PDB file of N, CA and C in Angstrom:
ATOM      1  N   UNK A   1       0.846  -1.173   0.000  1.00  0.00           N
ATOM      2  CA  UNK A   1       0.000   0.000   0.000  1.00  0.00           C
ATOM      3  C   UNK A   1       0.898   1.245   0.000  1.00  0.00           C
ATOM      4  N   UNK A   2       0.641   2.061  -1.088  1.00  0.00           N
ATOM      5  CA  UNK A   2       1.270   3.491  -0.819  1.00  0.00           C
ATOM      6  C   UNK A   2       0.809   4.351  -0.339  1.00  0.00           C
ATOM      7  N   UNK A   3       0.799   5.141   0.742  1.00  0.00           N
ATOM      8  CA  UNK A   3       0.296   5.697   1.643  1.00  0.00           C
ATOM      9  C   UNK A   3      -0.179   6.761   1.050  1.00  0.00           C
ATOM     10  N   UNK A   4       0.931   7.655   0.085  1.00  0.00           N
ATOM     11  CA  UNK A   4       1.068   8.850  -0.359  1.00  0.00           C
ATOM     12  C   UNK A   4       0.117   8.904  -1.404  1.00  0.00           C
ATOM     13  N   UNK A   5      -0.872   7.690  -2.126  1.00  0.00           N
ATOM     14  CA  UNK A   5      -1.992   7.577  -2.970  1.00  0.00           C
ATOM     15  C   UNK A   5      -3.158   7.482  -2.104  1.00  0.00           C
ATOM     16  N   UNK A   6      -3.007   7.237  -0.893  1.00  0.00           N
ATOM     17  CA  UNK A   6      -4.567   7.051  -0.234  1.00  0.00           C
ATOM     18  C   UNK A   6      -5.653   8.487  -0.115  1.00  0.00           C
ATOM     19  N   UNK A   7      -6.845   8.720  -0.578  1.00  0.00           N
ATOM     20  CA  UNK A   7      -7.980   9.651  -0.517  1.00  0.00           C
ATOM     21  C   UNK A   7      -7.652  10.061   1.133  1.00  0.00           C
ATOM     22  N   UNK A   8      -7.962  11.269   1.630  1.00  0.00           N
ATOM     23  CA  UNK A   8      -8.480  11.709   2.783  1.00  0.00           C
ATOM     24  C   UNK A   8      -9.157  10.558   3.498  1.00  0.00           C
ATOM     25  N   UNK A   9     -10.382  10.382   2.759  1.00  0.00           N
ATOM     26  CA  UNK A   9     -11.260   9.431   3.173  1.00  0.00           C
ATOM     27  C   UNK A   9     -10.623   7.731   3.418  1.00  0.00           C
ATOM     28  N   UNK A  10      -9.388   7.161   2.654  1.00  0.00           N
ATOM     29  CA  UNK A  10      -8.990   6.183   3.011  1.00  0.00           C
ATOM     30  C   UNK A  10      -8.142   6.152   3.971  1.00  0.00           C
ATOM     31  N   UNK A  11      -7.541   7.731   4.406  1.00  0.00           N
ATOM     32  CA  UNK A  11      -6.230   7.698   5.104  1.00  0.00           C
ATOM     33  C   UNK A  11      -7.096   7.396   6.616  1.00  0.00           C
ATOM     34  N   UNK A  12      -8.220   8.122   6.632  1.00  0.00           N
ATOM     35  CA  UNK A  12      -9.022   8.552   7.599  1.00  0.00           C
ATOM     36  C   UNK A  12      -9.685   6.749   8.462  1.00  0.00           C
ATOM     37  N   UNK A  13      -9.800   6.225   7.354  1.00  0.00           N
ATOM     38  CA  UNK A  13     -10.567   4.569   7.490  1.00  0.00           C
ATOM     39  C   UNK A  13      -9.163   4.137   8.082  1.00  0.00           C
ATOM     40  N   UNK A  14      -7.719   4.334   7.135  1.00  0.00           N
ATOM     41  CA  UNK A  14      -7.070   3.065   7.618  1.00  0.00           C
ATOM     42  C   UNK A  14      -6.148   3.612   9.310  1.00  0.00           C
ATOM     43  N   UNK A  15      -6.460   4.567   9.251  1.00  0.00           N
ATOM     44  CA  UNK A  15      -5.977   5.099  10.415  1.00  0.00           C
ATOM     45  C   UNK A  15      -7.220   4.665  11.754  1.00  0.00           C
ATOM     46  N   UNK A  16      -7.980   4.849  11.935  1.00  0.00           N
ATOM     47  CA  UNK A  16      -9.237   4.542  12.483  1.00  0.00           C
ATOM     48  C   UNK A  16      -9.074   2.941  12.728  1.00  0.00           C
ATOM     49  N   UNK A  17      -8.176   2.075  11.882  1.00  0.00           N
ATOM     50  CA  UNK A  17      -8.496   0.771  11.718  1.00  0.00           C
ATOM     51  C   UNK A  17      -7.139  -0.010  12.047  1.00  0.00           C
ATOM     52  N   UNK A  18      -6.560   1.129  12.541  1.00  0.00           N
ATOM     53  CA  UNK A  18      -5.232   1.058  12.799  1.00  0.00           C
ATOM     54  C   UNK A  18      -4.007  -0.061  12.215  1.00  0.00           C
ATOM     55  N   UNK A  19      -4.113   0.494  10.342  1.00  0.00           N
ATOM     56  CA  UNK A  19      -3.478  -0.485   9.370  1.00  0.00           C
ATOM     57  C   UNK A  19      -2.361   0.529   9.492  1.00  0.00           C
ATOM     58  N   UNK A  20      -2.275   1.510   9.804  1.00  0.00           N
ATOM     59  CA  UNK A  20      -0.923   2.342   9.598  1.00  0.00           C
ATOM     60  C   UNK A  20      -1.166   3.371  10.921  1.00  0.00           C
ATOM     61  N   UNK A  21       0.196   4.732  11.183  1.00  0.00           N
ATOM     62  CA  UNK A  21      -0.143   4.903  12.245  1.00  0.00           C
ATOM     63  C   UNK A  21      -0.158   6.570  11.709  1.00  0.00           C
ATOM     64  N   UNK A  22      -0.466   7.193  12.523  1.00  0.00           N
ATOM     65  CA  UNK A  22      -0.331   8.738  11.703  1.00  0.00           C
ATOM     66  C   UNK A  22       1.176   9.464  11.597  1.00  0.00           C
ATOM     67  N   UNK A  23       1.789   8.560  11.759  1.00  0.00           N
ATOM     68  CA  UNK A  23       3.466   9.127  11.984  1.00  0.00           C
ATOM     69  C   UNK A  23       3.716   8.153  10.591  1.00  0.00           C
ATOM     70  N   UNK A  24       3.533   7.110  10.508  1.00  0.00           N
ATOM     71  CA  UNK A  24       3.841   6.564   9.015  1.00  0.00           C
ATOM     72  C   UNK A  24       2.998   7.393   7.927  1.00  0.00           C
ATOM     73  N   UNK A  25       2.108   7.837   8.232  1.00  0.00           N
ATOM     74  CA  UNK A  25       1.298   8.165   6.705  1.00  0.00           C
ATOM     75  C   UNK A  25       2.085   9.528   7.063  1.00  0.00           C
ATOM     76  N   UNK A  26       2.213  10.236   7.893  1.00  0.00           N
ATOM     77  CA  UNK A  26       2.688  11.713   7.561  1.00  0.00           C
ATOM     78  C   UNK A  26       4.234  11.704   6.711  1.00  0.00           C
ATOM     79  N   UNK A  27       4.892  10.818   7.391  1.00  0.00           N
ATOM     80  CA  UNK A  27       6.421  10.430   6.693  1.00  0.00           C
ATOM     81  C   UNK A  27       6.468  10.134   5.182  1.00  0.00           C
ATOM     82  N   UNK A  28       5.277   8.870   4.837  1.00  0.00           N
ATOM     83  CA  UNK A  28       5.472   8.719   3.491  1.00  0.00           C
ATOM     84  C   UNK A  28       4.920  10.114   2.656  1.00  0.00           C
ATOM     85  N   UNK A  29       3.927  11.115   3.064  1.00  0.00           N
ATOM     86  CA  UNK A  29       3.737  12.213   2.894  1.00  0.00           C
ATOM     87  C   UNK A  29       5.062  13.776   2.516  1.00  0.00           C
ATOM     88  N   UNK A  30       5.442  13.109   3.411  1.00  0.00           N
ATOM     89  CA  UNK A  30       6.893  13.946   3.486  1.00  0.00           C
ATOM     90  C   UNK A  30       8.197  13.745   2.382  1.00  0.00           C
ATOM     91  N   UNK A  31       8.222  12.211   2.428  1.00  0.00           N
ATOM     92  CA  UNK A  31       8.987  11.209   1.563  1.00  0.00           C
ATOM     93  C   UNK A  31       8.777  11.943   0.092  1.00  0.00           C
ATOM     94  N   UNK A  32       7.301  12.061  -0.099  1.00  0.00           N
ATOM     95  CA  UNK A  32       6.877  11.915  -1.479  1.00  0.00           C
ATOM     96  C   UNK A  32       6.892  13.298  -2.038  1.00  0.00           C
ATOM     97  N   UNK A  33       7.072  14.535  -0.614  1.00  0.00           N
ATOM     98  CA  UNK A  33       7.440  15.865  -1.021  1.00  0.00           C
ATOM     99  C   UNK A  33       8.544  16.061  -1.261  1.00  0.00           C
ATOM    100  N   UNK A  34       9.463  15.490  -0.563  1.00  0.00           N
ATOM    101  CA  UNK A  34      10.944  15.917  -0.805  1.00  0.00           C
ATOM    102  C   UNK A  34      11.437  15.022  -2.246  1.00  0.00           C
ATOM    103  N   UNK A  35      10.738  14.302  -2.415  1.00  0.00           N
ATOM    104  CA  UNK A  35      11.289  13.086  -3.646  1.00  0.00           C
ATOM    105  C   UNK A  35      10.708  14.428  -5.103  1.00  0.00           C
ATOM    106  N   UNK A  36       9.483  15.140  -4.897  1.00  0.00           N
ATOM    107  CA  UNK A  36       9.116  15.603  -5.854  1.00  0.00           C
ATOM    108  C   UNK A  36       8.784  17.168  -6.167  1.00  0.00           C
ATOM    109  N   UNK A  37       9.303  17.961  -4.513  1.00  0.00           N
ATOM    110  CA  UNK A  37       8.835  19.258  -4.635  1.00  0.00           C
ATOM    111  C   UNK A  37      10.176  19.860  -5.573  1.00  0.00           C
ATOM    112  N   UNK A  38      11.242  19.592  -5.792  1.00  0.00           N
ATOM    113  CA  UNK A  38      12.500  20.009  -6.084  1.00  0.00           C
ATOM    114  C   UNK A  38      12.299  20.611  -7.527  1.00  0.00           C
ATOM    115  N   UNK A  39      11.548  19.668  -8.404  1.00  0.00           N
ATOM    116  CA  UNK A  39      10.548  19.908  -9.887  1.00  0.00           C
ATOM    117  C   UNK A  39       9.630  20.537  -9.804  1.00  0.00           C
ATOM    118  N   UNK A  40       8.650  20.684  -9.179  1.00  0.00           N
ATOM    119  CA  UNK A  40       7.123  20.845  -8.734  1.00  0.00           C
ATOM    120  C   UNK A  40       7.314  22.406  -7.792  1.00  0.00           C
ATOM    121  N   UNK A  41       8.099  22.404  -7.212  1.00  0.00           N
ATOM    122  CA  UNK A  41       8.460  23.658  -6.768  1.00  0.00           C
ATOM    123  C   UNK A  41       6.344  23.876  -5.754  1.00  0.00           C
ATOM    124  N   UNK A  42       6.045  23.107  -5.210  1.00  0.00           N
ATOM    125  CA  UNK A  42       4.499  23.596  -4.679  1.00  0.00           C
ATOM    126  C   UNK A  42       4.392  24.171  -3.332  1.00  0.00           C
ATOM    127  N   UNK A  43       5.847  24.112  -2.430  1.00  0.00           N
ATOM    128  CA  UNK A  43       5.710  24.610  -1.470  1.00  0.00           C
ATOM    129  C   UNK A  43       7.199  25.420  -0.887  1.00  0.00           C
ATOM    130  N   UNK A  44       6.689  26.237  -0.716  1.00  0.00           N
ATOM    131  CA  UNK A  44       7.794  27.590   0.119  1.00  0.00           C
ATOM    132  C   UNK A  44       8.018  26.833   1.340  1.00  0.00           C
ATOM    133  N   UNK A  45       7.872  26.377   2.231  1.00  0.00           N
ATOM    134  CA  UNK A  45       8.024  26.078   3.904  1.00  0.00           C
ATOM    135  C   UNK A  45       7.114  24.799   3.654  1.00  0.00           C
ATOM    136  N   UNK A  46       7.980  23.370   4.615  1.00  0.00           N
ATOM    137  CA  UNK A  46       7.240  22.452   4.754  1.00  0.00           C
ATOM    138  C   UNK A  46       7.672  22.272   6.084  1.00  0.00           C
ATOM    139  N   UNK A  47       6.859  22.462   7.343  1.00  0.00           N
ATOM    140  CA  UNK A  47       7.036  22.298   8.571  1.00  0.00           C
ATOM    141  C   UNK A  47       7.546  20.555   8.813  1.00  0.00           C
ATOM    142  N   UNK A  48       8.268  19.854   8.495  1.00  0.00           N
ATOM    143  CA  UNK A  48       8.424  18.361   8.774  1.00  0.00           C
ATOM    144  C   UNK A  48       8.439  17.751  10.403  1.00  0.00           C
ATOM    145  N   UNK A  49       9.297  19.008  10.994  1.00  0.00           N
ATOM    146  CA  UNK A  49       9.191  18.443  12.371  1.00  0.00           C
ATOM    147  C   UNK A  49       7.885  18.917  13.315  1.00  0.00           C
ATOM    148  N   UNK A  50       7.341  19.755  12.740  1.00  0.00           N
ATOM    149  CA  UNK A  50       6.093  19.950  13.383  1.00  0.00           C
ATOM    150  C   UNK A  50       5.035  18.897  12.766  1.00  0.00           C
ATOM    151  N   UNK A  51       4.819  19.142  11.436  1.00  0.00           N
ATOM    152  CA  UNK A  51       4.211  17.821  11.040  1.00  0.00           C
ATOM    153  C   UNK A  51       4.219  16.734  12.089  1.00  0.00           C
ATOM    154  N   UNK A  52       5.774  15.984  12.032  1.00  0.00           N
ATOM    155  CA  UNK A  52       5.882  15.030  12.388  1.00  0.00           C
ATOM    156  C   UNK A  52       4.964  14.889  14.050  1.00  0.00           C
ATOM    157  N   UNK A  53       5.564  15.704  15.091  1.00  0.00           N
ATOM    158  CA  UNK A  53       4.885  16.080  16.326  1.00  0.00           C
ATOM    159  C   UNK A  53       3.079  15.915  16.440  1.00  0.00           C
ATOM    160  N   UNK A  54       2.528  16.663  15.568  1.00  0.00           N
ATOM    161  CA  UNK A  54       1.389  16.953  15.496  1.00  0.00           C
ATOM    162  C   UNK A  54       0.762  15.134  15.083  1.00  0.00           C
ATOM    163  N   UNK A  55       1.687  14.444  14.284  1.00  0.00           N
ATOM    164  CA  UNK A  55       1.298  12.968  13.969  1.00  0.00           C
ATOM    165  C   UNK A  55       1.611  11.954  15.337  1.00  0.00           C
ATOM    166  N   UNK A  56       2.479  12.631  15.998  1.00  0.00           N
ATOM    167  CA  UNK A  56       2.640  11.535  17.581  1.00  0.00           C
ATOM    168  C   UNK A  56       1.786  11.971  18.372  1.00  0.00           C
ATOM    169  N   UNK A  57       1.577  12.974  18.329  1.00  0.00           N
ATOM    170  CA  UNK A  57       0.032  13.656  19.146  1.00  0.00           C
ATOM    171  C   UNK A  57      -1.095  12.779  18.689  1.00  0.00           C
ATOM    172  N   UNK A  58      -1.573  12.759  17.679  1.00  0.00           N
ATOM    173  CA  UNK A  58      -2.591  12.492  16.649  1.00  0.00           C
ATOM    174  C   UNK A  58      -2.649  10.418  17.403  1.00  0.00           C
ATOM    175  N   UNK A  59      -1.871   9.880  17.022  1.00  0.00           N
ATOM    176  CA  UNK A  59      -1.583   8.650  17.651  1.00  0.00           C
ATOM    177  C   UNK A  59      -1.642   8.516  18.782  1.00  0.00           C
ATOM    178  N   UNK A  60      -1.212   9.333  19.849  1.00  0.00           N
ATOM    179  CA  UNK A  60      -1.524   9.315  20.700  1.00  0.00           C
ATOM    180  C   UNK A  60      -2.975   9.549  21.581  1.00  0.00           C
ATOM    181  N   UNK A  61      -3.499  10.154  20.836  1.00  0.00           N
ATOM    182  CA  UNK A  61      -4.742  10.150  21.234  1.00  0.00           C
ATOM    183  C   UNK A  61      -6.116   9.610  20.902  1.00  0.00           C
ATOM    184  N   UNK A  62      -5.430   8.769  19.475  1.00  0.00           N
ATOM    185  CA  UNK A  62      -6.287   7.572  19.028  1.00  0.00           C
ATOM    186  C   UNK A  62      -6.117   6.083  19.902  1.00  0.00           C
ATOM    187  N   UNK A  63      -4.554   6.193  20.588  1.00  0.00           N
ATOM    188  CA  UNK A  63      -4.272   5.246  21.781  1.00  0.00           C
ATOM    189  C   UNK A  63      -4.980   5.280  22.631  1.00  0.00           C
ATOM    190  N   UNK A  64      -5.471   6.522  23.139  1.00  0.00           N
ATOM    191  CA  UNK A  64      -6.254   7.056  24.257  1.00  0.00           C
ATOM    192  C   UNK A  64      -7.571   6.594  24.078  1.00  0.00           C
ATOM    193  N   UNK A  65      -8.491   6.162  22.737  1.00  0.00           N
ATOM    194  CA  UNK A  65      -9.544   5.883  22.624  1.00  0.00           C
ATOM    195  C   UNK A  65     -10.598   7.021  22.197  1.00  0.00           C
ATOM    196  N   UNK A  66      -9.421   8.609  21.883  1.00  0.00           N
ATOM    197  CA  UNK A  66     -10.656   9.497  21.337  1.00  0.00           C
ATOM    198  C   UNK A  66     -10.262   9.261  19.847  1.00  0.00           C
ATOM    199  N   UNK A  67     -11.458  10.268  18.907  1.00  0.00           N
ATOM    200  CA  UNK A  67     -11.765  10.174  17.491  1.00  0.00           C
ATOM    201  C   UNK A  67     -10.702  11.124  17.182  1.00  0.00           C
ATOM    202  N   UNK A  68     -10.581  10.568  15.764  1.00  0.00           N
ATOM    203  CA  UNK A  68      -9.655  10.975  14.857  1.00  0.00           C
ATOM    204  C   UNK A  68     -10.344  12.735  14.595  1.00  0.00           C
ATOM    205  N   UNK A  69     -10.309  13.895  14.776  1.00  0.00           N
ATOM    206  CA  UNK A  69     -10.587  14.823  14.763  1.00  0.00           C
ATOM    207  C   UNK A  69     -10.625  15.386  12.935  1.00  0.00           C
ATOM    208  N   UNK A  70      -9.232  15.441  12.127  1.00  0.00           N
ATOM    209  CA  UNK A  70      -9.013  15.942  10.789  1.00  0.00           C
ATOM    210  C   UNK A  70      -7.913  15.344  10.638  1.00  0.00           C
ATOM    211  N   UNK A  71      -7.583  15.575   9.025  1.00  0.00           N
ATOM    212  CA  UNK A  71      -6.361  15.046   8.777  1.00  0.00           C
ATOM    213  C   UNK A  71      -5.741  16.734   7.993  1.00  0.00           C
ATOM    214  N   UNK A  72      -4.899  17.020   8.460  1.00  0.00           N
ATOM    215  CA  UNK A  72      -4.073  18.399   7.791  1.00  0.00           C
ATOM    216  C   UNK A  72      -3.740  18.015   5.955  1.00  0.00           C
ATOM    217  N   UNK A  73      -3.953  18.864   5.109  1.00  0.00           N
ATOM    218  CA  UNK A  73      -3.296  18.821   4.277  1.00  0.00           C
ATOM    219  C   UNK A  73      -2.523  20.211   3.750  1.00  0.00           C
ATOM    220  N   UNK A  74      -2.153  19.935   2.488  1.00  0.00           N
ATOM    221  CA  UNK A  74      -0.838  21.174   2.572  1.00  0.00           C
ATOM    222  C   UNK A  74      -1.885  22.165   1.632  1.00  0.00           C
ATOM    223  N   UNK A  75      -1.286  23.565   2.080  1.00  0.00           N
ATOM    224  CA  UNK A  75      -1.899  24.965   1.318  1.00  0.00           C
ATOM    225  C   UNK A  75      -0.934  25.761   1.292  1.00  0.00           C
ATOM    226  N   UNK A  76      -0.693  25.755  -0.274  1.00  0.00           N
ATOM    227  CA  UNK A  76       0.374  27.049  -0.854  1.00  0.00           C
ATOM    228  C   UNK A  76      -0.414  28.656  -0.323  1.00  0.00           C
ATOM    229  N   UNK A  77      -1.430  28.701  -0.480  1.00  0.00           N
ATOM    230  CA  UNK A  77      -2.073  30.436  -0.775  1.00  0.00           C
ATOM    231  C   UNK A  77      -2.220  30.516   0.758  1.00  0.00           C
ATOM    232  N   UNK A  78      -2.127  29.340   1.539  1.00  0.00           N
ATOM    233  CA  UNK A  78      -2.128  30.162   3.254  1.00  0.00           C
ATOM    234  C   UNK A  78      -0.888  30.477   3.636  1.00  0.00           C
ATOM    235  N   UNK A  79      -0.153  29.896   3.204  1.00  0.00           N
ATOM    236  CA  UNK A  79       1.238  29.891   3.774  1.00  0.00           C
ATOM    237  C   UNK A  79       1.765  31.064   3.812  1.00  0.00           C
ATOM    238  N   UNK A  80       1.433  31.903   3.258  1.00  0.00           N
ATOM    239  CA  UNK A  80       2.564  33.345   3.128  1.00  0.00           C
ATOM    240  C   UNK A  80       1.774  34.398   3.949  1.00  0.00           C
ATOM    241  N   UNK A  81       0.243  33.893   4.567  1.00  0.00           N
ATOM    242  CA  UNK A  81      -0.319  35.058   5.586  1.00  0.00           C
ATOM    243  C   UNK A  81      -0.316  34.417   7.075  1.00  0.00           C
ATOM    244  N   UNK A  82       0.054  32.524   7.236  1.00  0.00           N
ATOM    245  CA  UNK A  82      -0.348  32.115   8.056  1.00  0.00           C
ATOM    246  C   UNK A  82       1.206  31.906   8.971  1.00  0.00           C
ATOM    247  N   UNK A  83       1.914  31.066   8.397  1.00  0.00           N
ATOM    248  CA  UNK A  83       3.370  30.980   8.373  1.00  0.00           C
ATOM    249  C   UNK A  83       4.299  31.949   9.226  1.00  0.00           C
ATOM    250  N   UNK A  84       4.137  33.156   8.610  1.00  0.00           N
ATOM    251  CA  UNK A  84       4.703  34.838   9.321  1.00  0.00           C
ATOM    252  C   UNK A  84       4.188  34.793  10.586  1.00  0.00           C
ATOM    253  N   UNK A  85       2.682  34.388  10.919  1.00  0.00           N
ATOM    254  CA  UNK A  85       2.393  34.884  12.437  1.00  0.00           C
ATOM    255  C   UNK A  85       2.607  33.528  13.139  1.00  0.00           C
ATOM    256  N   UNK A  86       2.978  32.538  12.915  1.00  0.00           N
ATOM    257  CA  UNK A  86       3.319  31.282  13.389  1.00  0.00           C
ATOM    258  C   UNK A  86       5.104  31.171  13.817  1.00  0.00           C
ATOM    259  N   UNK A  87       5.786  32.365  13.391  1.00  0.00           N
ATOM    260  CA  UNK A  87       6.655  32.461  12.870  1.00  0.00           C
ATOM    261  C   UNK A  87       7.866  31.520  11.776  1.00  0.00           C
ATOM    262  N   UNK A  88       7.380  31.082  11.053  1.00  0.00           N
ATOM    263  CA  UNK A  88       8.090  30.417  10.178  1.00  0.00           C
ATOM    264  C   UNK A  88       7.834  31.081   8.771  1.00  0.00           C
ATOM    265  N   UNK A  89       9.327  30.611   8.147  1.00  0.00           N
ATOM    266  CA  UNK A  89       9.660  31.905   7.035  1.00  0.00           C
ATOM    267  C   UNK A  89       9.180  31.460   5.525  1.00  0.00           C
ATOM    268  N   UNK A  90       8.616  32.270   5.252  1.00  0.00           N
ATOM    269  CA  UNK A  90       7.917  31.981   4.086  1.00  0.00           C
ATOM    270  C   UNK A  90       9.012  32.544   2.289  1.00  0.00           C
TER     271      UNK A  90
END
């Protein structure tokens, strides 16, 4: 299974069903940016270690027995108003 092809909606099932964990799907996520943003040029700032954090959180609290809340995905057109007050450099 490639992680980095799964719908929202499948990431959302296999996570819930605990076939993968949210620290693996965010990684192969990451994997598949750095393998292809270099051409693609789609993102100014890719937070990886926050990512990553926000996915041991995320696991962790599906350990805990609460619901999967959202799954983050990436946005070029927020990044340059959201980024600055977060402080990370756009």
């Amino acid at each position: 299974m490639n992680l980095h092809e799964l719908t929202i909606q499948q990431a959302k099932k296999g996570l819930e069903a605990k076939e993968f964990s949210s620290v693996e799907l965010v990684n192969a996520m990451l994997e598949r940016i750095e393998k292809l943003d270099a051409d693609m040029g789609a993102y100014i700032t890719v937070d990886s270690d926050g990512a990553r954090r926000a996915a041991a959180e995320a696991d962790k609290s599906i350990a805990n027995g609460e619901h999967l809340l959202n799954i983050k995905s990436g946005s070029r057109d927020n990044s340059r108003v959201c980024y600055p007050l977060l402080g990370i450099p756009v």
